[in-house]
Amino acid sequence: MTTLDQISLKDLPESDFHDRYHADRFTAAVLSARMRYVVQHMCTGLLNNAFSVILRDWYDFAAVISGPPQMNYPTAAVSNSLALFFGSISEAVRNTVEEFGPDQLQPGDVLICNDPYRAGTHVNDVCFVRPVFSDGQIVAFVTLRAHQLDMGGIVPAGFSGTKRNVYENGLVIAPTLLYRNDKPIAQSFNLIFDNARYGELLLPDIKTIFQNLLLGEKLILESIGRYGVDAFFGSIQYSTDVSADAMQSAIESLPDGIYEAEEEIDADGIDASIEYKVKLKITKHGDKIELDFSGTSPQARTSINCGALDTKTAVGVALKFLISPHTPFTSGEYRNIDIVLPAGTFISATPPDGAVFLYFDSSGVVLLAIFKALEQALGERAVGGDYGSLNLHNANGVFPDGTAWNTTAQCGGEHGPWGATMAGDGDSYSVQYQLNNLDPATEAIESETPAVVLRKQYQIDSGGPGTHRGGAAVLKDTLYLTAAEHFSSPLHTRSASGVGVNGGRDGALGAVWLFESDDTDVPARKKLLGTDPGVYAHATAVGGVIDPDTGCVDPDGDYAHFASKSIWQTGPNALFRYLTNGGGGWGDPFDRDPQKVLADVRNEYVSIDGAARDYGVVVVGDPHEDPEGLRIDEMATARLRRNPRT
């Protein structure tokens, strides 16, 4: 006998739909869309008025609407912003409110919490949680999780893989009132500003966050005033049910079976003696799926770890990306997903020694492991791997007048390629699959920091060959005009992250170099540092697998440990060069349309030698002097493609 819970939403009779959601389908859909509008409106307000570069130029925040305690805090709407926050924010709201005590909350309150182990992510990401009251009861919570440029600790701005415990990591705030009766609580503000740098930026950002919480509350109460609280509660349930229903159907479409994979991160911030591997076994049966991470490496000795809630996010984002992309993300995504995750691994770190900061890279390894494991199950729908590590660069110093400056996530390898899919080639300039941020404008970077972004370009022959080519690696040069301290974090250079699928090949490896010679004095030389192999012999390898003689990337070379110097201290005119990994290819490269290969050569995604070697296409001509004159040697190509493929 079929029960109502076993009937999909689209087949649910109208009377039963109304009994369940206290609204008709149209009203439930309108209210669900309205909640998504509310959170996006909140984010627009913050983005347009933010002072900190990490908010204004990076979109490093998210807004959500959560249901009340009696509904167990379901997340009914998330903003179209940083996806890294989506999976953990349900627990962030629940844990913050429950620890403080929902019965202690009043209209006009704002709670804050930034503990990675309670709320996910890292200490710079502060959750600002506001209860919404109607007729004396809590009917919802509006939350903005927003990155604060600094939260103290031993590293300005915090971004480093070298911190060894929570005490070095930065200020940890347990669930605490920041506002009561819409008035700021001085002690709470003092706690933050007595410990954090760049208070002149944090203060206006926090005030802007508060105003956008008020906006979210106002818009929710308008909806309740028009449709009633029962319909509003019903729409919260409906929103999460839609996501759950879609994910259940998507899981059911996968073939039953056991699928396994491993992925890894290069090293922690002490040395390169320990490998950090994610071991994953996926068991899929019917409409249920279990992801078992037993056997994953223990937590790292420094702050490259992520917490269990970040792994939960990676699971949700990966499955959403691969099999259920057509409905909004809510907490309902996880109803048919079980996660087995032992405590104390580098993807489920515990305090005080399991410091969490570069959580995006360690949880990104989780996502790539899921992509690998499900390649067989997905078949043609498999997706190639991306560039793997944010390769984040964090630098600070002082201007000649003594004013402090900082640049974070702007001048490293933060943007790079995606893998190819059955739909086409991978994009070459995006963000990691778990992110959804902006690319800082070069003009904005150079107007606020003593840095010049000299070069952003694609690396030839770096995208994974395939019927559809992986995105090309990105090479970026940044020149620092004053003395500075640098923290560089390339965490996935020892093995390819852009893994090829469905017969496609892996993308190339990336690296990071530091140049401190006369060659980088661009104003004096009036010439950019070149990109030919000969320039690397005198560079310092900051990260990557490098030929010890030439200084070039070489899969058989020696690993350069990103934290061989915990702080890279430089004088004026030092140049950092970041080269990301390439994206993974999709499908047999010898099945790629020769005309597409010709276009790749013309656009310098692929060299003439690479066209013949990787695609079996013989291109004749000079791509530099006469790109329009390039042509395919049809007979030579036919001969080459008949030969056995290696």
XYZ file of C-alpha atoms in Angstrom:
646
model
C 0.000 0.000 0.000
C 1.400 3.424 -0.996
C 1.443 6.137 1.668
C 1.398 9.872 1.051
C 5.080 10.090 2.001
C 5.915 7.741 -0.881
C 4.123 9.884 -3.481
C 6.195 12.485 -5.314
C 5.135 16.088 -4.883
C 3.992 16.455 -8.475
C 1.621 13.498 -8.047
C 0.259 14.535 -4.646
C -3.511 15.189 -4.854
C -4.497 18.817 -4.314
C -6.457 18.142 -1.131
C -3.558 16.213 0.376
C -1.153 18.952 -0.709
C -3.232 21.559 1.139
C -3.462 19.381 4.260
C 0.319 18.993 4.316
C 1.383 22.553 3.482
C -1.605 24.682 4.559
C -1.610 26.346 1.154
C -2.388 25.553 -2.453
C 0.447 24.798 -4.874
C 0.555 28.301 -6.296
C 0.812 29.958 -2.883
C 3.480 27.510 -1.691
C 5.505 28.163 -4.852
C 5.107 31.939 -4.486
C 6.236 31.903 -0.858
C 9.198 29.648 -1.666
C 10.289 31.992 -4.436
C 9.726 34.945 -2.114
C 12.153 33.468 0.432
C 14.810 33.119 -2.245
C 14.165 36.722 -3.227
C 14.570 37.808 0.396
C 17.986 36.204 0.888
C 19.212 37.507 -2.453
C 17.988 40.995 -1.588
C 19.917 40.804 1.702
C 23.086 39.811 -0.149
C 22.709 42.591 -2.694
C 22.486 45.106 0.113
C 25.671 43.795 1.718
C 27.587 43.503 -1.550
C 26.778 47.063 -2.586
C 27.828 48.577 0.743
C 30.702 46.375 1.956
C 34.076 47.903 2.822
C 36.271 44.792 3.182
C 37.778 43.454 -0.044
C 36.819 39.895 0.906
C 33.140 40.900 0.892
C 33.085 43.628 -1.743
C 35.358 41.936 -4.290
C 34.883 38.266 -3.467
C 31.213 37.767 -2.456
C 32.409 35.770 0.564
C 29.081 35.574 2.361
C 25.689 33.902 2.230
C 22.204 34.565 3.539
C 19.695 31.903 4.583
C 16.212 31.604 6.008
C 15.724 28.872 8.593
C 12.553 27.541 10.168
C 11.774 27.837 13.888
C 12.870 25.439 16.654
C 9.651 23.410 16.539
C 10.459 22.555 12.901
C 14.101 21.699 13.803
C 15.575 24.700 11.998
C 15.194 23.589 8.347
C 17.071 25.741 5.833
C 14.394 26.751 3.343
C 16.324 29.239 1.188
C 19.978 30.013 0.505
C 21.366 32.907 -1.494
C 23.123 32.606 -4.817
C 26.506 33.206 -3.223
C 29.337 31.243 -1.646
C 28.344 27.562 -1.872
C 30.948 26.614 0.747
C 28.467 27.795 3.384
C 25.374 25.927 2.232
C 25.624 22.541 3.941
C 26.959 23.657 7.311
C 24.698 26.623 7.910
C 21.719 24.514 9.057
C 23.800 23.221 11.964
C 25.341 26.643 12.455
C 21.936 28.189 13.131
C 20.656 25.245 15.163
C 23.788 24.927 17.308
C 24.055 28.669 17.897
C 20.430 29.064 18.960
C 20.203 25.868 20.980
C 23.376 26.590 22.936
C 22.279 30.128 23.704
C 18.727 28.981 24.458
C 15.792 29.781 22.158
C 13.707 30.709 25.190
C 16.294 33.416 26.006
C 15.835 35.181 22.670
C 13.805 38.357 22.267
C 12.667 40.521 19.367
C 15.557 42.754 18.307
C 18.293 40.196 19.106
C 21.241 39.213 16.945
C 23.410 36.247 17.900
C 26.913 35.657 16.596
C 29.094 32.545 16.443
C 32.231 31.711 14.476
C 33.496 28.453 15.996
C 34.397 26.040 13.158
C 33.486 23.030 15.279
C 30.055 24.386 16.207
C 29.211 26.125 12.950
C 31.575 24.997 10.198
C 34.031 26.895 7.950
C 36.656 29.003 9.792
C 36.836 31.698 12.444
C 36.741 34.596 10.000
C 33.281 33.494 8.835
C 30.963 34.920 11.486
C 27.318 33.840 11.590
C 24.939 36.687 12.384
C 21.620 35.085 13.378
C 18.426 37.092 13.963
C 15.219 35.515 15.259
C 12.023 36.681 13.560
C 9.055 36.969 15.931
C 5.358 37.113 15.021
C 2.646 37.293 17.682
C 5.207 36.562 20.372
C 6.665 33.379 18.847
C 9.781 32.684 16.790
C 8.643 31.973 13.243
C 11.994 31.982 11.453
C 15.646 32.988 11.580
C 17.426 35.191 9.062
C 21.165 34.606 8.976
C 24.076 36.230 7.211
C 27.347 34.367 7.386
C 29.969 36.874 6.297
C 33.754 36.708 6.177
C 35.439 39.269 8.406
C 38.766 40.415 7.012
C 40.572 39.542 10.241
C 39.696 37.784 13.507
C 43.031 37.953 15.241
C 45.548 35.122 15.540
C 49.182 35.107 14.529
C 48.598 35.697 10.782
C 47.070 38.972 9.539
C 43.796 38.104 7.771
C 44.247 34.507 8.925
C 44.883 32.720 5.626
C 47.765 30.346 6.202
C 48.325 26.619 6.436
C 50.998 27.012 9.116
C 49.013 27.645 12.325
C 49.261 24.710 14.724
C 46.246 24.994 17.030
C 43.086 26.935 17.757
C 44.986 29.414 19.924
C 47.143 30.539 17.001
C 44.183 30.460 14.648
C 42.216 33.479 15.847
C 39.396 34.614 18.119
C 36.717 31.965 18.743
C 33.281 33.318 19.647
C 30.784 30.973 21.258
C 27.090 31.838 20.726
C 26.942 35.432 21.970
C 24.513 38.337 21.761
C 25.732 41.162 19.536
C 22.496 43.191 19.583
C 19.616 43.295 22.076
C 16.519 45.371 21.413
C 18.290 46.442 18.211
C 20.989 48.130 20.288
C 24.654 47.079 20.040
C 26.127 45.330 23.068
C 29.380 47.127 23.817
C 31.098 44.144 25.444
C 30.596 41.994 22.364
C 31.896 44.646 19.994
C 34.850 45.229 22.293
C 35.627 41.511 22.287
C 35.930 41.586 18.508
C 37.810 44.859 18.114
C 40.204 44.151 20.986
C 41.362 41.061 19.063
C 40.912 41.817 15.366
C 42.965 43.886 12.957
C 41.392 46.256 10.418
C 38.589 47.350 12.761
C 37.947 50.404 10.598
C 36.682 48.012 7.893
C 34.952 45.477 10.126
C 32.787 48.013 11.945
C 30.941 49.412 8.908
C 30.575 45.895 7.502
C 28.949 44.645 10.714
C 26.592 47.625 10.721
C 25.659 46.845 7.116
C 25.068 43.186 7.997
C 22.743 44.270 10.805
C 20.716 46.465 8.466
C 20.301 43.620 5.996
C 19.104 41.309 8.779
C 16.458 43.928 9.519
C 15.532 43.918 5.842
C 15.170 40.133 5.805
C 13.001 40.227 8.909
C 10.782 42.952 7.421
C 10.209 41.046 4.193
C 9.387 37.793 5.996
C 6.852 39.535 8.220
C 5.271 41.070 5.123
C 4.806 37.580 3.708
C 3.294 36.285 6.940
C 0.987 39.305 7.109
C -0.328 38.571 3.631
C -0.532 34.762 3.638
C -0.610 33.783 7.321
C 1.886 31.973 9.504
C 0.541 28.485 8.698
C 1.091 29.005 4.973
C 4.557 30.406 5.720
C 5.467 27.326 7.757
C 4.013 25.184 4.990
C 6.185 26.909 2.404
C 9.294 26.203 4.495
C 8.368 22.535 4.544
C 7.475 22.607 0.857
C 10.802 24.185 -0.121
C 12.805 21.497 1.637
C 10.527 18.738 0.331
C 11.062 19.882 -3.258
C 14.827 19.547 -2.862
C 14.527 16.223 -1.064
C 12.158 14.857 -3.711
C 14.497 15.876 -6.530
C 17.583 14.430 -4.819
C 15.759 11.184 -4.046
C 14.801 10.758 -7.708
C 18.348 11.604 -8.806
C 19.873 9.045 -6.441
C 17.398 6.441 -7.611
C 18.526 7.004 -11.205
C 22.090 5.890 -10.393
C 22.895 2.198 -10.781
C 23.113 0.313 -7.497
C 26.649 -0.540 -6.496
C 29.756 0.270 -4.506
C 32.057 2.978 -5.841
C 35.434 3.871 -4.350
C 38.033 6.574 -4.818
C 40.944 8.356 -3.169
C 42.053 11.982 -3.342
C 44.826 13.813 -1.566
C 46.233 17.086 -0.419
C 49.964 17.794 -0.728
C 51.131 18.352 2.837
C 50.534 20.284 6.022
C 52.401 23.397 7.117
C 55.207 21.605 8.966
C 56.847 19.433 6.304
C 56.020 17.068 3.458
C 56.511 13.827 5.375
C 52.821 12.972 5.803
C 50.333 12.265 3.036
C 46.756 13.359 3.618
C 44.363 11.127 1.738
C 40.590 11.009 1.569
C 39.375 7.432 1.266
C 35.797 7.160 0.090
C 33.425 4.265 -0.395
C 30.008 5.106 -1.816
C 27.257 2.534 -1.449
C 24.139 3.220 -3.473
C 20.978 1.135 -3.121
C 17.552 2.154 -4.334
C 16.882 5.750 -3.388
C 19.525 5.854 -0.637
C 23.229 6.602 -0.795
C 25.940 6.273 1.859
C 29.335 7.952 1.727
C 31.847 6.297 4.057
C 35.092 8.161 4.734
C 36.583 5.560 7.082
C 40.324 5.203 6.564
C 40.870 8.881 5.756
C 44.163 10.291 7.099
C 44.260 11.692 10.649
C 43.907 15.411 11.168
C 46.822 17.516 10.020
C 49.316 19.164 12.335
C 48.496 22.618 10.993
C 45.507 24.572 9.758
C 44.881 22.835 6.428
C 42.036 20.848 8.032
C 38.295 21.205 7.621
C 35.554 20.231 10.042
C 32.890 17.551 9.717
C 30.270 20.143 8.759
C 32.433 21.273 5.830
C 32.626 17.693 4.596
C 28.834 17.617 4.796
C 28.746 20.716 2.578
C 31.112 19.129 0.045
C 28.911 16.024 -0.127
C 25.785 18.080 -0.725
C 27.380 20.376 -3.303
C 29.010 17.483 -5.190
C 25.792 15.482 -5.465
C 23.800 18.596 -6.306
C 26.290 19.471 -9.014
C 26.433 15.973 -10.518
C 22.901 14.596 -10.328
C 20.337 17.133 -9.075
C 21.176 20.639 -10.315
C 17.696 21.845 -11.266
C 16.122 22.666 -7.891
C 17.221 25.188 -5.226
C 19.590 24.025 -2.490
C 17.945 23.497 0.919
C 18.573 21.296 3.938
C 16.229 18.774 2.310
C 19.102 17.699 0.029
C 20.433 15.391 2.725
C 17.370 13.289 3.609
C 18.415 10.295 1.542
C 22.146 10.745 2.130
C 24.069 9.084 4.960
C 27.614 10.182 5.784
C 30.000 7.979 7.776
C 32.810 10.183 9.048
C 35.101 9.251 11.952
C 36.178 12.150 14.156
C 39.742 13.425 14.073
C 40.550 13.130 10.365
C 41.792 16.043 8.290
C 38.231 16.386 6.979
C 36.655 16.100 10.455
C 39.202 17.846 12.657
C 38.692 18.354 16.383
C 40.141 20.995 18.738
C 42.526 22.120 20.031
C 45.216 20.683 17.737
C 43.081 20.099 14.642
C 43.218 23.718 13.571
C 40.782 24.617 10.773
C 41.435 27.413 8.344
C 42.070 26.356 4.739
C 38.864 24.331 4.912
C 37.957 25.057 1.288
C 40.906 23.048 -0.033
C 40.504 20.038 2.264
C 36.752 19.870 1.704
C 37.421 20.435 -2.007
C 39.360 17.167 -1.981
C 36.190 15.512 -0.647
C 34.234 16.862 -3.603
C 36.829 15.677 -6.118
C 36.835 12.212 -4.522
C 33.065 12.041 -5.042
C 33.496 13.089 -8.688
C 36.066 10.301 -9.117
C 34.040 7.653 -7.324
C 30.870 8.295 -9.308
C 32.527 8.421 -12.742
C 31.560 4.813 -13.480
C 28.020 5.271 -12.201
C 27.485 8.443 -14.204
C 29.008 7.256 -17.471
C 28.697 10.023 -20.056
C 27.384 12.379 -17.354
C 30.705 12.279 -15.470
C 32.466 15.608 -14.941
C 36.217 16.230 -15.098
C 38.076 17.564 -12.080
C 38.855 21.252 -11.573
C 42.103 22.977 -10.572
C 41.900 21.531 -7.098
C 43.364 24.164 -4.783
C 42.491 27.802 -4.302
C 46.261 28.481 -4.297
C 45.431 31.354 -2.002
C 47.884 34.204 -1.498
C 47.746 36.375 1.626
C 50.155 39.321 1.835
C 50.576 42.261 4.169
C 52.872 45.176 4.815
C 52.875 48.925 5.324
C 52.782 51.868 2.954
C 55.588 54.452 3.189
C 53.379 56.533 5.504
C 53.089 53.581 7.917
C 49.500 52.626 7.009
C 48.948 48.861 7.041
C 47.783 47.072 3.905
C 46.611 43.550 3.185
C 45.655 41.647 0.071
C 43.814 38.364 0.468
C 42.571 35.956 -2.196
C 43.302 38.475 -4.945
C 46.831 37.856 -6.176
C 47.324 34.099 -6.033
C 45.879 31.304 -8.141
C 42.372 31.696 -6.777
C 40.681 31.457 -10.191
C 41.228 28.639 -12.631
C 39.712 25.974 -14.863
C 36.874 23.488 -14.604
C 36.764 20.034 -16.085
C 35.024 19.158 -19.322
C 31.587 17.540 -19.522
C 29.458 15.832 -22.141
C 28.119 19.311 -22.955
C 31.451 20.837 -23.961
C 34.881 22.095 -22.991
C 35.661 23.147 -19.447
C 35.657 26.838 -18.645
C 39.180 28.170 -18.148
C 38.607 31.012 -15.703
C 36.204 30.283 -12.910
C 36.390 29.240 -9.255
C 36.482 25.890 -7.508
C 33.300 23.858 -7.814
C 32.353 24.680 -4.208
C 32.757 28.409 -4.623
C 30.631 31.016 -6.340
C 32.529 34.232 -5.950
C 33.533 37.277 -7.948
C 36.904 37.854 -9.601
C 38.425 40.971 -8.030
C 38.995 43.742 -10.540
C 42.639 44.472 -11.255
C 41.962 48.189 -10.825
C 40.513 47.596 -7.357
C 43.528 45.526 -6.297
C 46.043 48.086 -7.526
C 44.178 51.048 -6.056
C 44.372 49.702 -2.498
C 47.599 47.711 -2.303
C 51.173 48.334 -3.463
C 50.870 45.535 -6.010
C 50.682 45.438 -9.787
C 48.956 42.526 -11.529
C 51.234 42.162 -14.527
C 49.839 39.107 -16.227
C 46.801 36.848 -16.394
C 46.983 34.324 -19.206
C 46.187 30.748 -20.105
C 48.908 28.118 -20.206
C 49.227 26.283 -23.498
C 48.789 22.463 -23.469
C 47.555 22.487 -19.861
C 43.885 21.524 -20.255
C 43.226 17.797 -20.108
C 42.935 16.440 -23.668
C 39.590 14.965 -24.588
C 36.728 14.935 -27.033
C 35.885 17.953 -24.943
C 38.980 19.693 -23.600
C 39.507 20.557 -19.946
C 39.866 24.226 -19.080
C 43.337 25.711 -19.472
C 45.513 26.476 -16.463
C 45.836 30.134 -15.475
C 49.204 31.850 -15.051
C 49.212 35.042 -12.984
C 52.099 37.390 -12.134
C 51.873 39.946 -9.334
C 54.643 42.432 -8.556
C 54.855 43.825 -4.999
C 56.287 47.340 -4.865
C 57.132 47.423 -1.148
C 58.556 45.011 1.371
C 55.951 42.480 2.449
C 55.118 39.264 4.272
C 53.485 36.525 2.215
C 51.623 33.317 3.007
C 51.249 31.058 -0.007
C 48.994 27.989 0.044
C 49.097 25.804 -3.067
C 47.807 22.509 -1.649
C 47.198 20.253 -4.673
C 50.309 20.183 -6.870
C 51.739 16.691 -6.319
C 49.045 14.925 -8.319
C 46.538 16.005 -10.929
C 43.312 17.445 -9.571
C 41.861 17.946 -13.048
C 41.203 14.248 -13.492
C 39.936 13.201 -16.920
C 36.715 11.207 -17.264
C 35.018 8.976 -19.822
C 38.323 8.439 -21.606
C 39.567 12.006 -21.213
C 43.028 12.731 -19.847
C 44.205 14.618 -16.792
C 45.035 18.320 -16.790
C 48.593 19.507 -16.210
C 50.145 20.250 -12.817
C 50.619 23.776 -11.491
C 53.194 25.466 -9.271
C 54.186 28.723 -7.571
C 57.456 30.617 -7.957
C 59.040 33.653 -6.300
C 61.304 35.890 -8.399
C 63.581 38.335 -6.573
C 66.090 39.487 -9.162
C 66.711 42.418 -11.472
C 64.449 40.695 -13.987
C 61.424 41.699 -11.915
C 62.271 45.418 -11.834
C 59.698 46.177 -14.499
C 59.889 50.005 -14.268
C 63.645 49.939 -14.849
C 63.671 47.213 -17.513
C 60.407 48.310 -19.148
C 59.855 44.657 -19.875
C 57.786 41.881 -18.298
C 59.349 38.743 -16.924
C 59.189 36.132 -19.648
C 57.370 32.789 -19.606
C 59.934 30.683 -21.477
C 61.400 27.715 -19.550
C 64.731 29.453 -19.063
C 63.359 32.029 -16.602
C 62.735 29.475 -13.848
C 66.294 28.378 -13.206
C 66.941 31.283 -10.812
C 63.475 31.407 -9.243
C 62.558 30.068 -5.819
C 60.005 27.292 -6.038
C 57.312 28.003 -3.443
C 55.115 25.027 -4.305
C 54.804 22.301 -6.906
C 56.761 19.390 -8.325
C 59.832 20.970 -9.875
C 62.836 19.862 -11.909
C 65.771 20.782 -9.629
C 67.926 21.903 -12.565
C 65.509 23.881 -14.729
C 63.033 25.023 -12.075
C 60.148 24.017 -14.366
C 57.158 21.862 -13.486
C 58.094 18.210 -13.883
C 55.893 15.329 -12.637
C 59.096 13.389 -11.960
C 60.798 16.268 -10.151
C 61.164 17.194 -6.484
C 58.286 18.493 -4.405
C 58.697 22.094 -3.220
C 56.937 22.437 0.135
C 54.663 25.501 0.268
C 55.637 26.182 3.896
C 59.380 25.546 3.678
C 59.304 29.135 4.895
C 56.348 29.768 7.162
C 56.468 33.424 6.102
C 57.878 34.469 2.735
C 59.481 37.832 3.449
C 60.379 39.927 0.423
C 61.820 43.303 -0.450
C 60.501 45.702 -3.099
C 59.941 44.402 -6.647
C 59.402 40.781 -5.650
C 57.182 38.883 -8.066
C 55.018 35.854 -7.320
C 53.943 33.684 -10.236
C 51.017 31.310 -9.765
C 50.210 28.545 -12.236
C 47.055 26.570 -11.489
C 46.421 22.961 -12.398
C 44.574 22.292 -15.647
C 41.023 20.957 -15.848
C 40.260 17.347 -16.738
C 39.221 16.282 -20.224
C 36.087 14.356 -21.230
C 36.055 11.610 -23.843
C 38.709 10.176 -26.153
C 40.958 13.026 -27.416
C 41.239 11.370 -30.836
C 37.476 11.830 -31.218
C 37.730 15.603 -30.946
C 36.596 17.453 -34.040
C 39.789 18.438 -35.920
C 38.312 21.888 -36.567
C 38.053 22.411 -32.816
C 41.694 21.384 -32.449
C 42.608 23.874 -35.168
C 40.746 26.600 -33.275
C 42.550 25.572 -30.066
C 45.916 25.982 -31.808
C 44.878 29.343 -33.237
C 43.768 30.518 -29.776
C 46.876 29.035 -28.108
C 45.099 26.567 -25.890
C 47.013 23.808 -27.691
C 50.410 23.897 -29.403
C 51.078 22.436 -32.859
C 53.062 19.639 -31.204
C 50.279 19.089 -28.665
C 47.680 18.869 -31.427
C 49.571 15.996 -33.026
C 50.589 14.291 -29.790
C 47.343 14.538 -27.853
C 44.670 14.731 -30.569
C 46.200 13.149 -33.659
C 45.640 16.345 -35.647
C 48.421 17.720 -37.838
C 48.241 21.512 -38.007
C 50.430 23.418 -40.465
C 51.372 27.090 -40.176
C 52.522 29.668 -37.664
C 50.052 30.468 -34.847
C 52.037 33.552 -33.801
C 52.759 35.270 -37.127
C 49.829 34.010 -39.197
C 47.076 32.495 -37.012
C 44.455 32.866 -39.739
C 46.672 30.941 -42.146
C 46.741 27.784 -40.031
C 45.321 24.691 -41.734
C 44.888 20.989 -41.113
C 46.932 18.491 -43.093
C 44.052 16.113 -43.727
C 46.100 13.171 -45.036
C 48.695 13.337 -42.257
C 45.901 13.614 -39.681
C 44.117 10.560 -41.094
C 47.360 8.556 -40.907
C 48.085 9.687 -37.383
C 44.591 8.872 -36.154
C 44.780 5.375 -37.628
C 47.819 4.582 -35.493
C 47.399 2.943 -32.063
C 46.569 5.559 -29.470
C 48.904 5.923 -26.524
